[in-house]
């Protein structure tokens, strides 16, 4: 049985809150209740830690990553990072994202199925390098992409992560797994520091008029007026890369996997694209919203209790991990009739309830890149629809497989292009 079917069976048998043993001795309290989700996600961040749960990423992200910190330190980093990710700002990046996507789609084969996820990953990686890191020259993008891809592939697998964590103390031995990752990380770190140095130099020489996120972060100041150090910038850039690239690539792959199985949805998108989106992107946005509901990339968000607390009528001791289940909330038949069907109309003219649709988590840890990701998805999908006619398929839905903390399509979102435009 798929893990998702198991979760739904637990909910049907035990109700909206239950404890799951995820591995020997490691338990998590899952809740499918949006009210509990709101209480957990908006609860006191000093009592509900999130960073500890991501500790397995520390070798890659570093000590100062916003994903790993809690309490006042987390708040400081988050406040520094947040302004460049404001929804309004995202429009400035549309043209760059469109050009990157169009270039990749032009290379897709015609009449032959292929897994679209690799291409989506290449697009989202390039988007981060250009829009977040501010790298412009194609040769430099390519120079950075290859070692980064190798590093991420080697590091971000569940087994590898566990191994890294267990063997970190042996990290100086070149053969130890951590040593291997560290060797792969060295050239990547060097290049990231070169980019930081270059952007700093431009700023010192009187500003560059650049609008990439790194340039904006260099000017950020905390409440005491202090800028971010190079070490902090390195960790946050790596964090944005890891948090923002695979997740968005997977969400895009699921969108294409879904729409090619729904000929009417695909036909409507193609009509709207052919009409130059004259009526706006409400339908495309509903398609994206419904994909993130039906196939949430991250199936749960976890908080660790620092003191005894009560949720859903249950008193839970300190140390318990509580997780609003994004999957179960999104598949609640009371909130979403016929919850396993892909029906973008659910969201036409209706915004989802705040804690009934939580693909980006919520509260003080809500995904920093949510507006970025939604904008990127919109622009990439528009670029695809403009350049290629996609073939609908009668193939069964792709199974869901876990890749680190994400749910991805088992066959990588196999797709056939009927013709290029
Ligand atoms: C569809 C794509 C994406 C999905 C589904 C997604 C999902 C999530 C989720 C579920 C969380 C945890 C929230 C919580 O614990 O309440 C998160 C955190 C985060 N995401 Fe995303 N994300 C996506 C794209 C991005 C992008 C594009 C970026 C940046 C470029 C990004 C940066 C971050 C960061 C920095 C955090 C940590 C926030 C904190 O701890 O304060 N994400 N994301």
Short mmCIF file of C-alpha atoms and ligand atoms in Angstrom, two decimals, residues 41 50-51 54 65-70 74-75 77-78 81-82 85 124 127-128 132 213 236-237 239-252 288 292 295-303 324 326 358-374 376-377 406, ligand 1:
data_model
loop_
_atom_site.label_atom_id
_atom_site.label_comp_id
_atom_site.label_asym_id
_atom_site.label_seq_id
_atom_site.Cartn_x
_atom_site.Cartn_y
_atom_site.Cartn_z
CA UNK A 41 1.80 26.59 13.21
CA UNK A 50 11.15 23.29 13.81
CA UNK A 51 14.89 23.67 13.23
CA UNK A 54 16.05 19.53 9.99
CA UNK A 65 20.80 28.21 7.97
CA UNK A 66 17.33 29.62 8.67
CA UNK A 67 15.98 26.09 8.26
CA UNK A 68 18.03 24.80 11.19
CA UNK A 69 17.70 27.62 13.70
CA UNK A 70 15.02 28.16 16.34
CA UNK A 74 15.78 31.94 13.64
CA UNK A 75 13.78 35.15 13.83
CA UNK A 77 17.80 35.28 9.99
CA UNK A 78 14.20 35.17 8.80
CA UNK A 81 15.85 37.11 4.38
CA UNK A 82 12.19 37.97 4.05
CA UNK A 85 10.89 37.47 -1.26
CA UNK A 124 14.64 25.61 -11.28
CA UNK A 127 16.42 30.15 -11.96
CA UNK A 128 17.96 30.10 -8.48
CA UNK A 132 18.82 34.43 -6.31
CA UNK A 213 18.30 38.41 -4.15
CA UNK A 236 21.43 30.99 3.45
CA UNK A 237 22.26 30.76 -0.26
CA UNK A 239 19.50 26.85 2.06
CA UNK A 240 17.56 28.70 -0.63
CA UNK A 241 19.05 26.39 -3.22
CA UNK A 242 18.19 23.18 -1.36
CA UNK A 243 14.76 24.36 -0.17
CA UNK A 244 13.75 26.02 -3.40
CA UNK A 245 14.98 24.01 -6.32
CA UNK A 246 13.83 20.39 -6.01
CA UNK A 247 10.54 21.37 -4.37
CA UNK A 248 9.53 23.66 -7.23
CA UNK A 249 10.77 21.19 -9.87
CA UNK A 250 8.66 18.46 -8.27
CA UNK A 251 5.57 20.68 -8.05
CA UNK A 252 5.94 21.54 -11.74
CA UNK A 288 -1.49 25.12 -9.62
CA UNK A 292 -0.42 21.50 -4.66
CA UNK A 295 0.03 16.26 -4.65
CA UNK A 296 1.61 18.32 -1.85
CA UNK A 297 5.36 18.11 -2.40
CA UNK A 298 6.05 18.12 1.35
CA UNK A 299 3.49 15.85 3.06
CA UNK A 300 3.82 17.15 6.66
CA UNK A 301 5.48 19.85 8.75
CA UNK A 302 6.90 18.95 12.14
CA UNK A 303 7.33 20.88 15.39
CA UNK A 324 0.04 18.79 10.95
CA UNK A 326 -0.61 18.34 4.89
CA UNK A 358 -0.99 24.39 3.57
CA UNK A 359 1.51 23.15 0.96
CA UNK A 360 3.91 25.82 2.27
CA UNK A 361 3.35 25.18 5.99
CA UNK A 362 2.45 28.24 8.03
CA UNK A 363 3.06 30.75 10.78
CA UNK A 364 6.52 32.04 11.59
CA UNK A 365 8.15 29.18 9.59
CA UNK A 366 5.94 29.42 6.51
CA UNK A 367 7.92 28.78 3.36
CA UNK A 368 9.96 31.88 2.64
CA UNK A 369 9.84 31.16 -1.06
CA UNK A 370 6.08 30.54 -1.42
CA UNK A 371 5.43 33.65 -3.56
CA UNK A 372 8.61 32.95 -5.51
CA UNK A 373 7.59 29.32 -6.16
CA UNK A 374 4.04 30.18 -7.22
CA UNK A 376 7.95 30.62 -11.00
CA UNK A 377 5.41 27.82 -11.57
CA UNK A 406 9.37 15.24 -0.73
C1 LIG B 1 6.45 24.42 -4.69
C2 LIG B 1 7.61 24.69 -4.10
C3 LIG B 1 7.83 24.72 -2.61
C4 LIG B 1 7.19 24.02 -1.62
C5 LIG B 1 6.05 23.02 -1.76
C6 LIG B 1 7.80 24.43 -0.36
C7 LIG B 1 7.40 23.97 0.88
C8 LIG B 1 7.95 24.37 2.09
C9 LIG B 1 7.51 23.90 3.38
C10 LIG B 1 6.39 22.91 3.63
C11 LIG B 1 8.30 24.51 4.31
C12 LIG B 1 8.23 24.31 5.83
C13 LIG B 1 7.20 25.26 6.42
C14 LIG B 1 6.89 25.02 7.87
O1 LIG B 1 7.67 24.34 8.58
O2 LIG B 1 5.83 25.53 8.33
C15 LIG B 1 9.24 25.37 3.61
C16 LIG B 1 10.20 26.16 4.23
C17 LIG B 1 11.10 26.94 3.55
N1 LIG B 1 11.15 27.14 2.18
FE1 LIG B 1 9.91 26.34 0.79
N2 LIG B 1 8.80 25.34 -0.61
C18 LIG B 1 8.84 25.56 -1.97
C19 LIG B 1 9.68 26.44 -2.64
C20 LIG B 1 10.62 27.25 -2.05
C21 LIG B 1 11.46 28.21 -2.72
C22 LIG B 1 11.38 28.51 -4.22
C23 LIG B 1 12.30 28.75 -1.79
C24 LIG B 1 13.38 29.80 -1.96
C25 LIG B 1 13.89 30.18 -3.08
C26 LIG B 1 11.98 28.15 -0.52
C27 LIG B 1 12.59 28.45 0.68
C28 LIG B 1 12.20 27.99 1.92
C29 LIG B 1 12.86 28.35 3.17
C30 LIG B 1 14.07 29.26 3.32
C31 LIG B 1 12.15 27.70 4.19
C32 LIG B 1 12.45 27.78 5.70
C33 LIG B 1 11.61 28.86 6.38
C34 LIG B 1 11.85 28.96 7.87
O3 LIG B 1 12.23 27.97 8.49
O4 LIG B 1 11.62 30.06 8.43
N3 LIG B 1 10.96 27.25 -0.71
N4 LIG B 1 8.99 25.27 2.25
#
